[in-house]
Coordinates of C-alpha atoms and ligand atoms in Angstrom, one line a residue:
M297 CA 0.0 0.0 0.0
A298 CA 1.2 3.5 -0.8
G299 CA 2.1 6.0 1.9
I300 CA -1.0 8.2 2.1
I301 CA -0.3 11.8 3.2
A302 CA -2.9 14.5 3.8
V303 CA -1.8 18.0 3.3
A304 CA -3.9 19.9 5.8
N305 CA -4.3 23.2 7.7
Q306 CA -7.7 24.7 8.2
K307 CA -6.3 28.1 7.8
G308 CA -6.9 29.4 4.3
G309 CA -4.2 30.4 1.8
V310 CA -1.2 29.0 3.6
G311 CA 0.1 27.0 0.7
K312 CA -1.7 23.6 1.0
T313 CA -2.4 23.4 -2.7
A314 CA 0.9 24.8 -3.8
T315 CA 2.7 22.3 -1.6
T316 CA 0.6 19.3 -2.9
A317 CA 1.1 20.3 -6.5
N318 CA 4.8 21.0 -6.4
L319 CA 5.7 18.3 -3.9
G320 CA 3.8 15.8 -6.0
T321 CA 5.6 17.0 -9.1
A322 CA 9.0 16.9 -7.4
L323 CA 8.4 13.3 -6.0
S324 CA 7.4 12.1 -9.5
R325 CA 10.4 13.7 -11.0
L326 CA 12.5 11.7 -8.6
G327 CA 11.1 8.6 -10.4
H328 CA 8.2 7.7 -8.1
R329 CA 4.7 7.0 -9.2
I330 CA 2.5 9.6 -7.4
L331 CA -1.2 10.2 -7.0
I332 CA -2.5 13.6 -6.0
V333 CA -6.1 13.9 -4.8
D334 CA -8.1 17.2 -4.8
M335 CA -10.5 17.1 -1.9
D336 CA -11.3 20.8 -2.0
P337 CA -14.5 22.1 -3.7
Q338 CA -12.5 25.1 -4.8
G339 CA -10.7 22.8 -7.2
N340 CA -7.5 24.8 -7.1
L341 CA -5.3 21.7 -7.3
T342 CA -7.2 20.6 -10.4
A343 CA -6.8 24.1 -11.9
S344 CA -3.2 24.3 -11.1
F345 CA -2.6 21.4 -13.6
G346 CA -4.8 23.2 -16.1
V347 CA -7.2 20.2 -16.5
Q348 CA -10.4 21.6 -15.1
D349 CA -12.0 21.8 -18.5
R350 CA -11.4 18.2 -19.5
V351 CA -12.7 16.5 -16.3
E352 CA -15.7 14.2 -16.7
Q353 CA -15.9 12.6 -13.3
T354 CA -14.6 14.0 -10.1
V355 CA -13.7 12.6 -6.6
A356 CA -17.3 13.5 -5.6
D357 CA -18.7 10.8 -7.9
A358 CA -16.6 8.1 -6.3
L359 CA -17.3 9.4 -2.7
L360 CA -21.0 9.3 -3.2
D361 CA -21.4 6.0 -5.2
R362 CA -19.4 3.0 -4.0
K363 CA -19.8 1.4 -7.5
I364 CA -17.7 4.2 -9.1
D365 CA -13.9 4.0 -9.1
L366 CA -11.8 7.0 -8.4
P367 CA -11.4 9.0 -11.6
V368 CA -7.7 9.4 -12.4
V369 CA -6.3 11.9 -14.9
P370 CA -2.6 11.8 -15.9
V371 CA -1.1 15.2 -15.7
R372 CA 2.0 16.6 -17.3
N373 CA 5.1 17.0 -15.2
G374 CA 8.0 16.3 -17.6
L375 CA 8.0 12.6 -17.0
D376 CA 5.2 10.7 -18.7
G377 CA 3.0 8.5 -16.7
C378 CA 4.3 9.2 -13.2
L379 CA 1.9 11.8 -11.8
D380 CA -1.8 11.2 -11.7
L381 CA -4.6 13.5 -10.4
V382 CA -8.0 12.8 -8.9
P383 CA -9.8 16.0 -9.8
A384 CA -12.5 18.0 -8.0
N385 CA -14.7 20.9 -8.7
A386 CA -17.6 22.8 -7.0
T387 CA -19.8 19.7 -7.0
L388 CA -17.7 18.5 -4.1
A389 CA -19.4 21.1 -1.8
A390 CA -22.8 19.5 -2.4
C391 CA -21.2 16.1 -2.0
E392 CA -20.0 17.1 1.5
S393 CA -23.6 17.6 2.7
S394 CA -24.9 14.5 1.0
L395 CA -22.1 12.5 2.6
A396 CA -23.4 13.5 6.0
N397 CA -26.3 11.1 5.6
K398 CA -24.3 8.2 4.3
L399 CA -23.2 5.1 6.3
G400 CA -19.5 5.2 7.0
R401 CA -19.3 8.8 6.0
E402 CA -15.8 9.4 7.4
F403 CA -14.4 6.3 5.6
R404 CA -15.5 6.9 2.1
L405 CA -12.2 8.2 0.7
R406 CA -10.2 5.5 2.6
D407 CA -12.4 2.9 1.0
V408 CA -12.1 4.2 -2.6
L409 CA -8.4 4.6 -2.3
Q410 CA -8.0 1.0 -1.3
S411 CA -8.8 -0.1 -4.9
C412 CA -6.0 2.0 -6.5
G413 CA -3.6 3.1 -3.8
D414 CA -1.3 0.1 -4.4
R415 CA -0.3 1.5 -7.8
Y416 CA 1.5 4.5 -6.2
R417 CA 4.5 5.0 -4.0
I418 CA 2.8 8.1 -2.4
V419 CA -0.7 9.5 -2.4
L420 CA -1.0 13.2 -1.5
I421 CA -4.4 14.6 -0.6
D422 CA -5.0 18.4 -0.8
T423 CA -7.7 19.4 1.7
P424 CA -10.0 22.4 2.0
P425 CA -9.5 25.2 4.6
S426 CA -12.0 23.8 7.0
L427 CA -12.3 20.9 9.5
G428 CA -15.4 19.5 7.9
L429 CA -16.2 16.0 6.6
L430 CA -13.9 16.3 3.5
T431 CA -10.9 17.1 5.7
V432 CA -11.9 14.3 8.2
N433 CA -12.2 11.8 5.2
S434 CA -8.7 12.9 4.1
L435 CA -7.3 12.4 7.6
V436 CA -9.0 9.1 8.1
A437 CA -7.6 7.8 4.7
A438 CA -4.1 9.0 5.5
S439 CA -1.4 7.7 7.8
R440 CA 0.6 10.9 7.8
V441 CA -0.1 14.7 7.7
I442 CA 2.0 17.4 6.2
V443 CA 1.1 20.8 7.6
P444 CA 1.9 23.8 5.4
T445 CA 2.0 27.0 7.4
E446 CA 2.8 30.7 7.2
A447 CA 5.1 32.1 9.8
R448 CA 2.5 34.5 11.1
F449 CA 1.2 35.0 14.6
F450 CA -2.3 33.9 13.6
S451 CA -1.0 30.7 12.0
L452 CA -0.2 29.4 15.5
Q453 CA -3.9 29.2 16.4
G454 CA -4.5 27.2 13.2
L455 CA -1.8 24.7 14.1
Q456 CA -3.3 24.2 17.5
G457 CA -6.8 23.6 16.0
L458 CA -5.4 21.1 13.6
E459 CA -3.6 19.2 16.4
E460 CA -6.9 18.9 18.2
T461 CA -8.6 17.6 15.1
I462 CA -5.8 15.0 14.6
T463 CA -6.3 13.8 18.1
E464 CA -10.0 13.5 17.5
V465 CA -9.5 11.6 14.2
Q466 CA -7.1 9.2 15.9
Y467 CA -10.2 7.6 17.5
L468 CA -11.1 6.5 14.0
N469 CA -7.5 6.2 12.6
P470 CA -5.1 5.5 15.4
T471 CA -2.0 5.4 13.2
L472 CA -2.4 9.0 12.0
K473 CA 0.6 11.2 12.8
I474 CA 2.0 14.5 11.7
M475 CA 4.9 13.8 9.4
G476 CA 6.1 17.4 9.4
I477 CA 5.3 21.1 9.3
I478 CA 6.5 23.0 6.3
L479 CA 7.1 26.8 6.3
S480 CA 5.5 27.1 2.9
K481 CA 5.4 30.9 2.3
L482 CA 8.2 32.3 4.3
D483 CA 9.3 35.9 4.0
R484 CA 12.3 36.1 6.3
R485 CA 12.7 39.8 5.5
L486 CA 9.7 40.4 7.8
R487 CA 10.5 40.6 11.5
E488 CA 7.2 38.9 12.5
E489 CA 8.0 36.0 10.1
Q490 CA 11.5 35.6 11.5
T491 CA 10.2 35.6 15.1
V492 CA 7.4 33.1 14.4
A493 CA 9.6 30.8 12.3
N494 CA 12.2 30.7 15.1
Y495 CA 9.4 30.1 17.7
L496 CA 8.0 27.2 15.5
R497 CA 11.5 25.6 15.2
E498 CA 11.9 25.8 19.0
H499 CA 8.5 24.6 19.9
W500 CA 8.1 21.8 17.3
G501 CA 11.8 20.9 16.8
E502 CA 12.4 18.1 14.3
L503 CA 8.8 18.2 13.2
I504 CA 9.5 21.3 11.2
F505 CA 11.0 20.3 7.8
S506 CA 14.5 21.7 7.3
T507 CA 13.5 22.9 3.9
E508 CA 11.8 26.3 3.9
I509 CA 9.8 27.5 0.9
G510 CA 10.2 31.2 0.6
T511 CA 7.6 33.5 -1.0
N512 CA 8.4 33.3 -4.7
S513 CA 6.3 34.9 -7.5
K514 CA 7.1 32.0 -9.8
I515 CA 5.1 29.6 -7.5
L516 CA 2.1 31.9 -7.8
E517 CA 2.6 32.4 -11.6
A518 CA 2.9 28.6 -12.2
A519 CA -0.4 27.8 -10.2
S520 CA -2.4 30.5 -12.0
S521 CA -1.2 29.5 -15.5
G522 CA -1.7 25.7 -14.9
V523 CA 1.9 24.7 -15.4
A524 CA 4.6 23.2 -13.1
V525 CA 6.9 25.7 -11.5
N526 CA 9.8 24.0 -13.3
D527 CA 8.2 25.1 -16.6
V528 CA 8.0 28.8 -15.7
P529 CA 11.0 30.8 -16.8
G530 CA 13.1 31.5 -13.7
G531 CA 11.2 28.8 -11.7
G532 CA 14.2 26.5 -11.2
K533 CA 15.1 27.8 -7.7
A534 CA 11.6 27.1 -6.4
A535 CA 11.6 23.7 -8.1
E536 CA 14.9 22.8 -6.4
L537 CA 13.4 23.7 -3.0
Y538 CA 10.4 21.4 -3.6
A539 CA 12.9 18.6 -4.7
E540 CA 14.7 19.1 -1.4
L541 CA 11.4 18.8 0.4
A542 CA 10.6 15.7 -1.6
R543 CA 13.8 14.1 -0.4
E544 CA 13.0 14.9 3.2
V545 CA 9.5 13.4 2.8
L546 CA 10.9 10.2 1.3
A547 CA 13.5 10.0 4.2
R548 CA 10.6 10.4 6.7
G549 CA 8.9 7.5 5.0
Ligands
LIG68 N1 5.9 30.1 -1.6 C1 5.0 30.8 -2.2 N2 5.3 32.0 -2.8 C2 4.4 32.8 -3.4 N3 3.1 32.5 -3.6 C3 2.7 31.3 -3.0 C4 3.6 30.4 -2.3 N4 2.9 29.4 -1.9 C5 1.6 29.6 -2.3 N5 1.5 30.7 -3.0 C6 0.3 31.4 -3.6 O1 -0.5 31.8 -2.5 C7 -1.9 31.6 -2.7 C8 -2.4 30.6 -1.7 O2 -1.7 29.4 -1.8 P1 -2.5 28.0 -1.9 O3 -3.6 28.1 -2.8 O4 -1.5 27.0 -2.1 O5 -3.0 28.0 -0.4 P2 -4.1 27.0 0.2 O6 -3.7 26.8 1.7 O7 -4.3 25.8 -0.6 O8 -5.4 27.9 0.1 P3 -6.9 27.4 0.5 O9 -7.0 27.4 1.9 O10 -7.8 28.5 -0.1 O11 -7.1 26.1 -0.2 C9 -1.9 31.0 -4.1 O12 -2.2 32.0 -5.0 C10 -0.6 30.4 -4.3 O13 -0.2 30.3 -5.7
LIG69 MG1 -6.0 25.0 -1.5

């Protein structure tokens, strides 16, 4: 079975989707077969690979109907056939409320991943900025969590909230653990960010990945134009940082 990692933080805009997209790309470029799953009704992960217009079925279809397999779309990343995406769009919002009445509602993603997870070395799940049923499904399916965070004072509250949720979810999924926290949009020029980054390293120690992803306009540019950061002129430095993060993730198993 693949290592299943949820990328989660209920705080919005902290870099969950950018981390999932670029880490997934970096891992696949290291030669691993990787699946990335969009569990956010915003569909940002799907859009960041530019495939939103050629999607027929989405993750919502498989979550609602046990007879439907997870729809998997191959996405380009420079190495054919190594990176696959399970897309989502706005229909996932309605799916979340329909799921609430289904039997085994917290286990639906775990169950559908069982049929295809074996084909991949790692499955990365991008979650929405909330602690609702879609995030809970992602945390129940996963064995590890990667937490992207900004180094801002208000981010600390978000981390505490997520820790509480993980403790709750452990009743359903006792093996769930935080793999690491990634400073995913760090601007060390700002004093607040320096202070909070240092505090996080003191407080969480080894759980903070050594790699830090600085704010970099190429990451934003890549996501909004639906291409990998490697393919944006000048995006090499950011791509190298995600490759470094990918090596850390593989080392943490
Ligand atoms: N290191 C970075 N440097 C510059 N821009 C970044 C960086 N990481 C992410 N961004 C941009 O910041 C915005 C928010 O990032 P992203 O969408 O990854 O966050 P998110 O946590 O997934 O948001 P949401 O909670 O809405 O799902 C996006 O426009 C993204 O392209
Ligand atoms: Mg997102």
